[in-house]
Tab-separated table of C-alpha atoms and ligand atoms in Angstrom:
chain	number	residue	atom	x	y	z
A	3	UNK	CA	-32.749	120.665	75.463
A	4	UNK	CA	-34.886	123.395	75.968
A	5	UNK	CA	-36.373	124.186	79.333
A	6	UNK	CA	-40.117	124.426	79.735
A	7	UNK	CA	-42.245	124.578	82.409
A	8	UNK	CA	-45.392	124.626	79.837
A	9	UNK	CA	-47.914	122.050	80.993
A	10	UNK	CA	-48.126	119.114	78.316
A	11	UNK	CA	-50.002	119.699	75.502
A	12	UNK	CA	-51.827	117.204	74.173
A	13	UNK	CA	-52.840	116.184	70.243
A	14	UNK	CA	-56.920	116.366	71.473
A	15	UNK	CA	-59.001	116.407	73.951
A	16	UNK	CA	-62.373	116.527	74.732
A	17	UNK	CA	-64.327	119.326	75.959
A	18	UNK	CA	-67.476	118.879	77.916
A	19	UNK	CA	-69.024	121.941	78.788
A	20	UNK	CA	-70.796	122.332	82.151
A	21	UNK	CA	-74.382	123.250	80.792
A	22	UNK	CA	-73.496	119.493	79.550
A	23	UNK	CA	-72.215	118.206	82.370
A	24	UNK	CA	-75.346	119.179	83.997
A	25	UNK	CA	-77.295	117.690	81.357
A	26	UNK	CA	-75.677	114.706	82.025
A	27	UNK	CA	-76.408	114.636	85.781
A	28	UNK	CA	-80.133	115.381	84.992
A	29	UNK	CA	-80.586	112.194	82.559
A	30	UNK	CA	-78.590	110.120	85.248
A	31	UNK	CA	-81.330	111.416	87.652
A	32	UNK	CA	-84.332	111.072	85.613
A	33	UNK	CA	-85.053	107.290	85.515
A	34	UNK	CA	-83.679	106.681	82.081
A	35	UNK	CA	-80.699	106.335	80.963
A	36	UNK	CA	-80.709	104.326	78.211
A	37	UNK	CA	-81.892	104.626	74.762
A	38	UNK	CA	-84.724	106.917	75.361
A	39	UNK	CA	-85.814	110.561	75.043
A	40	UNK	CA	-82.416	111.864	74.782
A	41	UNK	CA	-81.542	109.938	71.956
A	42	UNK	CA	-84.666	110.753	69.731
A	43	UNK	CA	-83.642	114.771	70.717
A	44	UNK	CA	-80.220	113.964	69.361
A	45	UNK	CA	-81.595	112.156	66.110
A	46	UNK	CA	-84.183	114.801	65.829
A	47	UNK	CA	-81.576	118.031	65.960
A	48	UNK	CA	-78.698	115.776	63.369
A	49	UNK	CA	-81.462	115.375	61.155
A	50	UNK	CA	-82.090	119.263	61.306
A	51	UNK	CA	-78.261	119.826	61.251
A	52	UNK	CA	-78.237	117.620	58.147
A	53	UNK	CA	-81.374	119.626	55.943
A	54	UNK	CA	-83.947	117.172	57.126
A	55	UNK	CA	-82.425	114.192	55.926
A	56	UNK	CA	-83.182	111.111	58.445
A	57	UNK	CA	-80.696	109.729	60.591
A	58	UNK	CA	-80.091	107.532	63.765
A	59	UNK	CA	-77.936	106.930	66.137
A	60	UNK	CA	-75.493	104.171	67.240
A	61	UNK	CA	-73.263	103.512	69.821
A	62	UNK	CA	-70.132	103.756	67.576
A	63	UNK	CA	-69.038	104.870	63.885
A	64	UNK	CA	-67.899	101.365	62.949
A	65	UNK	CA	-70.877	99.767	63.373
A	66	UNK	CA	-72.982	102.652	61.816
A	67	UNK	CA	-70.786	101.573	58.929
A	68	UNK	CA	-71.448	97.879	59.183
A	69	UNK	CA	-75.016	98.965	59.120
A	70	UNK	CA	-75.122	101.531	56.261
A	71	UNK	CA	-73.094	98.806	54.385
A	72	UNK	CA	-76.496	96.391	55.087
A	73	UNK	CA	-78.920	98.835	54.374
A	74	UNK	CA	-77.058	99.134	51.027
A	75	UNK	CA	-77.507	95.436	50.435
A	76	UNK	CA	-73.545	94.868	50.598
A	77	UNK	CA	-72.931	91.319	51.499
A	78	UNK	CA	-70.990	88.029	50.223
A	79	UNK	CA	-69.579	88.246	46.601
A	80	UNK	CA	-69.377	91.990	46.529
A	81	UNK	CA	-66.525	94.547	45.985
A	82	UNK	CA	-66.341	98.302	48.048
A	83	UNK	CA	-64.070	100.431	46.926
A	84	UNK	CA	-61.628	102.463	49.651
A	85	UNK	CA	-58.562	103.998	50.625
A	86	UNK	CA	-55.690	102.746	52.520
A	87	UNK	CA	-55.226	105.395	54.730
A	88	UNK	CA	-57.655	105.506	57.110
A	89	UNK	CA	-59.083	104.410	60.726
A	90	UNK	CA	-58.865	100.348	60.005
A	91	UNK	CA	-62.859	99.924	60.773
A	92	UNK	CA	-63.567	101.322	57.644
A	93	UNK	CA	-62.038	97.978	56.033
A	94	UNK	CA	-62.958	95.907	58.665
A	95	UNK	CA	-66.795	96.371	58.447
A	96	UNK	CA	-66.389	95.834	54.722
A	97	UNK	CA	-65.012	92.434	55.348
A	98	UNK	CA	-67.228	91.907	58.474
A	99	UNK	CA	-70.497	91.870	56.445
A	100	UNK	CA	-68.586	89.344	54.175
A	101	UNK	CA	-67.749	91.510	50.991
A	102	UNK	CA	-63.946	92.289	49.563
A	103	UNK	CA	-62.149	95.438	49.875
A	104	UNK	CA	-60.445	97.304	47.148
A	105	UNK	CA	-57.973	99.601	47.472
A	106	UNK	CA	-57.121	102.984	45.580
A	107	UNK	CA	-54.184	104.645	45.915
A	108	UNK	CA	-54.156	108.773	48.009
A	109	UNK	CA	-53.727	112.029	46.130
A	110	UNK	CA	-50.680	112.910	48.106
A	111	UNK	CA	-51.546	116.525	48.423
A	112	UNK	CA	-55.283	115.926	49.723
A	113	UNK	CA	-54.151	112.766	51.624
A	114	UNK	CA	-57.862	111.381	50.247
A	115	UNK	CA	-58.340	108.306	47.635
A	116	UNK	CA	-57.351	109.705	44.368
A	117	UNK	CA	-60.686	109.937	42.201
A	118	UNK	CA	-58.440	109.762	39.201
A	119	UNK	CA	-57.480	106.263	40.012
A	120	UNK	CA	-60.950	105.111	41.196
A	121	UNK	CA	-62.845	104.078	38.009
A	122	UNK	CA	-59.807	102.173	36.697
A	123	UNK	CA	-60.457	100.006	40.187
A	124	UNK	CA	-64.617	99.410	39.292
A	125	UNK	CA	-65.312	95.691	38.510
A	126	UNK	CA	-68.573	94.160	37.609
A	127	UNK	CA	-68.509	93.188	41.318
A	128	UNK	CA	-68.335	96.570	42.940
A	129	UNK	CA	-71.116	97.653	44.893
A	130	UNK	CA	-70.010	100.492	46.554
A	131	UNK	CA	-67.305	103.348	47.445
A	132	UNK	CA	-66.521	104.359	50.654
A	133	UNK	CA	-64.559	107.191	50.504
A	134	UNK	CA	-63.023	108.837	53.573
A	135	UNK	CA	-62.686	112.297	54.090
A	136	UNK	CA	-58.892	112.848	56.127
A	137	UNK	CA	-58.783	115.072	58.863
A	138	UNK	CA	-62.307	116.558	57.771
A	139	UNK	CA	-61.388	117.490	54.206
A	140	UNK	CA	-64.148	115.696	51.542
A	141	UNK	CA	-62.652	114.771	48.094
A	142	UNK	CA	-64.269	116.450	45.401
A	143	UNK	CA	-68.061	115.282	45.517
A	144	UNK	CA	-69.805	116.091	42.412
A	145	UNK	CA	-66.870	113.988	40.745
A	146	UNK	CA	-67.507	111.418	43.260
A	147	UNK	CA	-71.579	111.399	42.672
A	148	UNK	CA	-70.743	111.517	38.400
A	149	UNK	CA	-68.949	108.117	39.271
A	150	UNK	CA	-71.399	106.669	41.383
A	151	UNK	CA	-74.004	107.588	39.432
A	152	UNK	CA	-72.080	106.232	35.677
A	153	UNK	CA	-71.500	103.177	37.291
A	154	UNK	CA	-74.866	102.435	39.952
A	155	UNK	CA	-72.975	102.303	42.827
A	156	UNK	CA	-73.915	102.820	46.389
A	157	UNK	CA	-71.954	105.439	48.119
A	158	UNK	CA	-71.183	104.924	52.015
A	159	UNK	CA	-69.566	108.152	52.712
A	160	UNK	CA	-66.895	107.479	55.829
A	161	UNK	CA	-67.648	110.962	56.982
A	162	UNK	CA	-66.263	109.866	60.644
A	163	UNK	CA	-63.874	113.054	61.134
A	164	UNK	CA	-65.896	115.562	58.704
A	165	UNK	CA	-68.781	116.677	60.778
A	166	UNK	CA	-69.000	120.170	60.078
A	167	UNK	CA	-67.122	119.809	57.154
A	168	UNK	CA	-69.012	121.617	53.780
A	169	UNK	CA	-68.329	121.008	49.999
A	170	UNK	CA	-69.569	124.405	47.477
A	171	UNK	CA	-71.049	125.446	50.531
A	172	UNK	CA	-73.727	122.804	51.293
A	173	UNK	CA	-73.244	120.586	55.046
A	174	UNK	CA	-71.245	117.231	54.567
A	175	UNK	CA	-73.853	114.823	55.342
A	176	UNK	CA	-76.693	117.217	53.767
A	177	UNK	CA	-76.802	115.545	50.289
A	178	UNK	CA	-75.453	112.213	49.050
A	179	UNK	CA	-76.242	108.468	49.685
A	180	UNK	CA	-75.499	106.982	53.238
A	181	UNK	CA	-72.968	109.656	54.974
A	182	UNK	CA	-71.569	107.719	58.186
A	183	UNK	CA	-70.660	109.918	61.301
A	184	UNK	CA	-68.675	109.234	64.745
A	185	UNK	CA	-68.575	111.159	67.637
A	186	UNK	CA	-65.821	108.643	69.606
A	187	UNK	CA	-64.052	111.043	72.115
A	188	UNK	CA	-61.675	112.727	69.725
A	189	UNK	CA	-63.930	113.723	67.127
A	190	UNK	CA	-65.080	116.952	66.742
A	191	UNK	CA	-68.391	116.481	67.668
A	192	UNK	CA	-68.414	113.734	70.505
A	193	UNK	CA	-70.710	111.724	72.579
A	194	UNK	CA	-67.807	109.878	74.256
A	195	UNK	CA	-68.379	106.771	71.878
A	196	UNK	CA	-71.111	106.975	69.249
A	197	UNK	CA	-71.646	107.187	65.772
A	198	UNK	CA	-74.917	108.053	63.301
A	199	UNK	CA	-76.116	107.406	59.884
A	200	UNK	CA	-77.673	109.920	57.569
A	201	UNK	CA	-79.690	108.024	55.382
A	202	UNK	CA	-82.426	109.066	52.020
A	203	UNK	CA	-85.633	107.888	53.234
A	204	UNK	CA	-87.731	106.543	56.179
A	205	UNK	CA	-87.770	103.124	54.770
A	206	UNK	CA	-83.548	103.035	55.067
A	207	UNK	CA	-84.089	104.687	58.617
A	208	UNK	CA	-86.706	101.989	59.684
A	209	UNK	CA	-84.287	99.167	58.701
A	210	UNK	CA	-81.398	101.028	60.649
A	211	UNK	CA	-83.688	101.123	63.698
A	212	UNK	CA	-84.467	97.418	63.381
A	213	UNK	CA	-80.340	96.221	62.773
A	214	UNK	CA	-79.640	98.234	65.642
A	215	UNK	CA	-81.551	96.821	68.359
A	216	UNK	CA	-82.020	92.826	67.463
A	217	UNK	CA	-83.886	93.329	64.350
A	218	UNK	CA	-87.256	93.729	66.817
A	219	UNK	CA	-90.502	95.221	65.077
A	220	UNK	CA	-92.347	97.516	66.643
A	221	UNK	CA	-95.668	95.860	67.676
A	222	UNK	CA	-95.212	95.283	71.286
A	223	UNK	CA	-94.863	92.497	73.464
A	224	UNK	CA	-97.481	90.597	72.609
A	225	UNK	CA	-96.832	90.622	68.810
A	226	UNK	CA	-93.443	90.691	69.413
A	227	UNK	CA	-91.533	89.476	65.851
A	228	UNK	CA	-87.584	89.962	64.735
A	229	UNK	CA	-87.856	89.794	61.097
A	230	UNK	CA	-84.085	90.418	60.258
A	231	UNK	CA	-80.532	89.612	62.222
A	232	UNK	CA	-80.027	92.991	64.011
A	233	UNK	CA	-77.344	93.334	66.674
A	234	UNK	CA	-76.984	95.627	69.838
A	235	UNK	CA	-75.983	99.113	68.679
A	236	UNK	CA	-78.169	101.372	70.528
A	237	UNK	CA	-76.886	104.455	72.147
A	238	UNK	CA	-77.446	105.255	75.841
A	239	UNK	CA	-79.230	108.559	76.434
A	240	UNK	CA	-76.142	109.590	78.922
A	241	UNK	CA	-73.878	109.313	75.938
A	242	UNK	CA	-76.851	111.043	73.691
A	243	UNK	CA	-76.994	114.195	76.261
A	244	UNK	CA	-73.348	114.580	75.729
A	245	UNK	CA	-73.552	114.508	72.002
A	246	UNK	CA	-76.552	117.273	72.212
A	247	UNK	CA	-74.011	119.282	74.340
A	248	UNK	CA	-71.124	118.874	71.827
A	249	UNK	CA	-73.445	119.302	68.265
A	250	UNK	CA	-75.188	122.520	69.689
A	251	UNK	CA	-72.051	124.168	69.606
A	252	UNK	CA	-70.148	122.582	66.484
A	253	UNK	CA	-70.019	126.123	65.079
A	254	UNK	CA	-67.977	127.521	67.168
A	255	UNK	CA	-66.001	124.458	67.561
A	256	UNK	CA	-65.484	124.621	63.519
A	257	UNK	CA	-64.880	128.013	63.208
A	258	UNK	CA	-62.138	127.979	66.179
A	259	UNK	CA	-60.470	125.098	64.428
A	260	UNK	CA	-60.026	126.532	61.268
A	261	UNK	CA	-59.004	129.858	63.160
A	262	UNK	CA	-55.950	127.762	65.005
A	263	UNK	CA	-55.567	126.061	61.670
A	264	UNK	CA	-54.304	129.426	59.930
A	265	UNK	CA	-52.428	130.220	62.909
A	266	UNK	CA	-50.414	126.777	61.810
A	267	UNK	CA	-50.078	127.960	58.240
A	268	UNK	CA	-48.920	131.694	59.560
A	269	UNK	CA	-46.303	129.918	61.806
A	270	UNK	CA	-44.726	127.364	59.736
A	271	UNK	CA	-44.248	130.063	57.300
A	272	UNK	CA	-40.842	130.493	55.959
A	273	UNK	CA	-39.525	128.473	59.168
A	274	UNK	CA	-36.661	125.411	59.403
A	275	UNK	CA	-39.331	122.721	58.913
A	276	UNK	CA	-40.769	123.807	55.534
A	277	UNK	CA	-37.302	124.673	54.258
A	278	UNK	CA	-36.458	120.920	55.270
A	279	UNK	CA	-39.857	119.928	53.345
A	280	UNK	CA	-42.366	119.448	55.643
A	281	UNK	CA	-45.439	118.750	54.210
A	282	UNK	CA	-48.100	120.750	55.608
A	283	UNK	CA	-52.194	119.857	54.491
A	284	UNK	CA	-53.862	121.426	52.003
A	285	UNK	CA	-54.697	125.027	53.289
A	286	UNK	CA	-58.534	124.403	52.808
A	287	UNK	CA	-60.700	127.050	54.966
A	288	UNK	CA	-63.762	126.728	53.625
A	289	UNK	CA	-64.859	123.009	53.092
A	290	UNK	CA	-62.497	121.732	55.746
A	291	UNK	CA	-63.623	121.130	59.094
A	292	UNK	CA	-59.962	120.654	60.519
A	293	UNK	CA	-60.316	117.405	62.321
A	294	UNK	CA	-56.610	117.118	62.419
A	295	UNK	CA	-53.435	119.366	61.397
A	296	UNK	CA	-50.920	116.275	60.228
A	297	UNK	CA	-47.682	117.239	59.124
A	298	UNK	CA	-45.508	115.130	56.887
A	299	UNK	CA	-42.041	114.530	57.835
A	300	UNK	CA	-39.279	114.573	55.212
A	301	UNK	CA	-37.257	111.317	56.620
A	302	UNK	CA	-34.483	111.539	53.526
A	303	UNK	CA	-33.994	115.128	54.841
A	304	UNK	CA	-33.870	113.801	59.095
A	305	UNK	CA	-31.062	111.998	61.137
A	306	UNK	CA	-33.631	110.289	63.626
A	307	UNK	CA	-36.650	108.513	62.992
A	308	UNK	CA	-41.231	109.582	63.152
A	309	UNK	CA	-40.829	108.049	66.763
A	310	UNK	CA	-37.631	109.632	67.676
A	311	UNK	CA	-39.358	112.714	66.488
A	312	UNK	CA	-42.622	112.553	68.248
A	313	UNK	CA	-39.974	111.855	71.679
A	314	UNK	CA	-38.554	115.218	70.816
A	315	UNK	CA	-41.877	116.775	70.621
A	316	UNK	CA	-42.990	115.028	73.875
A	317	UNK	CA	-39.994	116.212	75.555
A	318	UNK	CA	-41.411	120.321	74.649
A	319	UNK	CA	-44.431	118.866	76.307
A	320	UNK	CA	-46.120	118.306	72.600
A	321	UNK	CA	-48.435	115.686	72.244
A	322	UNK	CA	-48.677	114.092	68.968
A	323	UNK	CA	-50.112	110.972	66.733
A	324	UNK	CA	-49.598	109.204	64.556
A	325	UNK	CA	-53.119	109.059	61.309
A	326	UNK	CA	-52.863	106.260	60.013
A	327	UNK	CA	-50.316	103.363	59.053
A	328	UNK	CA	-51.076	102.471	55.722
A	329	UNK	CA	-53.752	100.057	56.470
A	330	UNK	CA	-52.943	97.373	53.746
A	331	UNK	CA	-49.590	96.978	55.489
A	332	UNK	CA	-51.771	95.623	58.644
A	333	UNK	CA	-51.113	91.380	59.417
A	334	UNK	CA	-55.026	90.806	58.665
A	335	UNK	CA	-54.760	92.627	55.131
A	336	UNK	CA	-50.916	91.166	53.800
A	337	UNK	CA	-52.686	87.984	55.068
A	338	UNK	CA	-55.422	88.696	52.032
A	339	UNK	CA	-53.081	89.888	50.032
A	340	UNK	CA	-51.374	92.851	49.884
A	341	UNK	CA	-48.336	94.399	50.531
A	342	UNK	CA	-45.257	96.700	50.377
A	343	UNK	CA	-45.361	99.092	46.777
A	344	UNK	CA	-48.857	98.764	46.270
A	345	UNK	CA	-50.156	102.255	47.369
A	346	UNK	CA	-47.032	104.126	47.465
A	347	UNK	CA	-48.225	107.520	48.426
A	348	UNK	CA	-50.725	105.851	51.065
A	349	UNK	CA	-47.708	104.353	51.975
A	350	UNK	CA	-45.341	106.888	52.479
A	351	UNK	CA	-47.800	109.465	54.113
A	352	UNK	CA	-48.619	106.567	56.580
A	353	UNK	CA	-44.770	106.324	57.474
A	354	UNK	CA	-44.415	109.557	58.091
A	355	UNK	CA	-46.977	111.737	59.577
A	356	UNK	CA	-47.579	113.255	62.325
A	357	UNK	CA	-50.525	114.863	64.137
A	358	UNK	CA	-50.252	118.022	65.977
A	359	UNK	CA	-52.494	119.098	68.522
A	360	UNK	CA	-55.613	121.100	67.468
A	361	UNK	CA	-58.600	121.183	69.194
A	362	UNK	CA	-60.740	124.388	70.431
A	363	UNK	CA	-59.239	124.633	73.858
A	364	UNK	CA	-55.852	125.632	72.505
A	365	UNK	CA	-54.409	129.283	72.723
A	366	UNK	CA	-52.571	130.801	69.473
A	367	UNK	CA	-49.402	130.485	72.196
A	368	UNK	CA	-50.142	126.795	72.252
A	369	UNK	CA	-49.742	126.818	68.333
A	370	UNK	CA	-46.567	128.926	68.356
A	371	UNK	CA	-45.120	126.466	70.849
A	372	UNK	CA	-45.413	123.798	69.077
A	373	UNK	CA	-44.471	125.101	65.534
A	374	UNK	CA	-41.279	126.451	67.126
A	375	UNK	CA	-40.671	123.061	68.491
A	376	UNK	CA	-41.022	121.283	65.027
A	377	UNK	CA	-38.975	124.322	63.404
A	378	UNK	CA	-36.111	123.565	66.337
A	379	UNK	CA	-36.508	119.822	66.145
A	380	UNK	CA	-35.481	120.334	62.191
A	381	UNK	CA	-32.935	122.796	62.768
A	382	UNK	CA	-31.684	120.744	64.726
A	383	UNK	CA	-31.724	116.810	62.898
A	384	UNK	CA	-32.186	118.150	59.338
A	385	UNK	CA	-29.658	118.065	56.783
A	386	UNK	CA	-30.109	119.031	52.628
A	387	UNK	CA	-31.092	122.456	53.977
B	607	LIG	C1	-63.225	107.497	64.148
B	607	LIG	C2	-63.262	106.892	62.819
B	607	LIG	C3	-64.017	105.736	62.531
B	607	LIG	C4	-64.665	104.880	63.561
B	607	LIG	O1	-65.423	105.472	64.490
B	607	LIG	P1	-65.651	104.815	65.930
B	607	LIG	O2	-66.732	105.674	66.483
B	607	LIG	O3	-64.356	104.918	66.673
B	607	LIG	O4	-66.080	103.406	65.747
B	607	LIG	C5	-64.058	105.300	61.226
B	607	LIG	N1	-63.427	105.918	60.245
B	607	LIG	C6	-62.676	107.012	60.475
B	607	LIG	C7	-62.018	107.679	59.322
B	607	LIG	C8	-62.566	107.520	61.760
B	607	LIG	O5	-61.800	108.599	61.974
């Protein structure tokens, strides 16, 4: 085993700058900590980030989901089409506001729902797509829109890791139908837990204000009225103050990403790990925001196991993770329904990647640390080489 006195690395983590931190303090000082002036800043500067467009804020991504889902009328009856391999809330809320998830199979290179196997999956019941884009990469949107549009669906775009993400150029979140955001701890822009909805016009963003706080009107206490069933989804103005903090610098956050992201590439080059067949993501530096660098491990080609693996890599001090299980394979979902052989690639990407770290905090020697681990890891377990 190799001896290393490196500290552990971990697969994320946050970073709250202290121009932040002190942002923080000041809202915890001023009286008002709760939904308030911080959080209309924070709506105010994502709606510039995202050309104008309106948006508000929530105090998660799943429930921005749930919402965009009832802004788009999605209820009881109706069908929203998905992809297995993602965060499980993006099914959830789907069944949560009472509708029926369908599932299309990944493009195994782009890890995304495979657009050439969506419109075989549209009934006379669906009512929406939610696509996904994986570790910040979008699928290929103007295809995307031509379906949508062919067929009058809704889009809810589950744009949780792709902020800062671009397609041709223009923002992710900047055009489109309802583009869903988080900003939960590890995402790239965070406000500890929090999420937002970019939405088309002030009547959608009106109706999102009213589902998040009770469904209350705005006529004051004396006229006081609730006119639909909202819920309690508001976002303090500590947790807002941390999201200004993190958004005002997701350039340099994106462009550091996609820096260490190369640095991946340039390492794995030529090394034990692709010569086992390692499957590396699709080297994407322009659209991509590089949310996550998730390798795929070639388990025909390896004498241990993804877990056994990911023990090797802890014992280099390497975090890792593990993005996602196929999500059909879940007890709630084989309870509905499905199971084994029904998404193979969703399926087989889900049982074997793994996450290495990447997040703006790490030094090129971090990367090169953990490549050469992976590299010795397969030198070491791999066979067919
Ligand atoms: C993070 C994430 C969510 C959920 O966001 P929360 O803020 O944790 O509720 C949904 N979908 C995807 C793809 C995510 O990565």
């Amino acid at each position: 085993m190799t001896q290393t006195s490196r500290p552990f690395l971990p697969f994320v983590k946050p970073e709250i700058d202290e121009e932040t931190i002190q942002g923080v303090v000041d809202v915890l000082r001023s009286g008002w900590i709760t939904t308030g002036p911080q959080n209309q800043q924070f709506e105010a500067e994502l709606s510039e980030y995202f050309g104008g467009r309106p948006v508000r804020a929530f105090n998660s991504g799943t429930c921005t989901m749930e919402i965009a889902l009832r802004i788009a009328g999605v209820g009881a009856g109706d069908e929203v089409i998905t992809t297995p391999m993602t965060w499980v809330s993006t099914a959830n809320v789907i069944l949560e506001v009472g509708a029926t998830p369908v599932f299309v199979d990944i493009d195994p290179v782009t890890r995304n729902m495979d657009l050439n196997l969506l419109e075989r999956a549209i009934t006379p019941r669906t009512k929406a797509l939610m696509p996904v884009y994986l570790a910040g990469l979008p699928v290929d949107m103007d295809r995307l829109y031509e379906i949508a549009r062919a067929h009058k669906l809704r889009v809810i775009e589950d744009a949780a890791q792709a902020v800062g993400a671009s397609w041709r150029g223009k923002r992710i979140g900047s055009f489109g139908d309802l583009v869903s955001i988080s900003f939960h701890a590890n995402k790239n822009v965070t406000s500890i837990e929090g999420g937002a909805l970019v939405m088309n016009n002030e009547d959608e963003a009106e109706l999102a204000r009213k589902y998040r706080l009770q469904g209350i009107t705005r006529t004051g206490f004396d006229g006081m009225d609730c006119d639909v069933l909202g819920g309690k989804y508001n976002l303090t103005d500590v947790a807002a103050r941390v999201g200004l903090g993190s958004l005002r610098r997701i350039e340099s956050i994106t462009d550091r990403r996609r820096e260490l992201a190369r640095l991946y590439f340039d390492a794995f080059e030529g090394g034990a790990a692709v010569r086992l067949g390692v499957g590396l993501p699709v080297k994407n530096f322009a659209d991509s925001n590089w949310h996550m660098f998730q390798i795929a491990l070639p388990l025909d080609n390896l004498s241990l196991t993804r877990a056994e693996f990911m023990a090797q890599l802890k014992e280099r001090n390497v975090g890792s993770g593990v993005h996602y299980p196929a999500l059909h394979l879940f007890t709630l979902y084989r309870g509905r329904g499905f199971k084994e052989g029904m998404f193979p690639h969703a399926e087989r990407f889900g049982a074997s990647t793994v996450t290495l770290p990447l997040f703006p905090g790490m030094s090129a020697d971090d990367v090169a640390h953990v490549v050469k681990s992976v590299d010795e890891i397969c030198e070491q377990y791999g066979h067919n080489r």
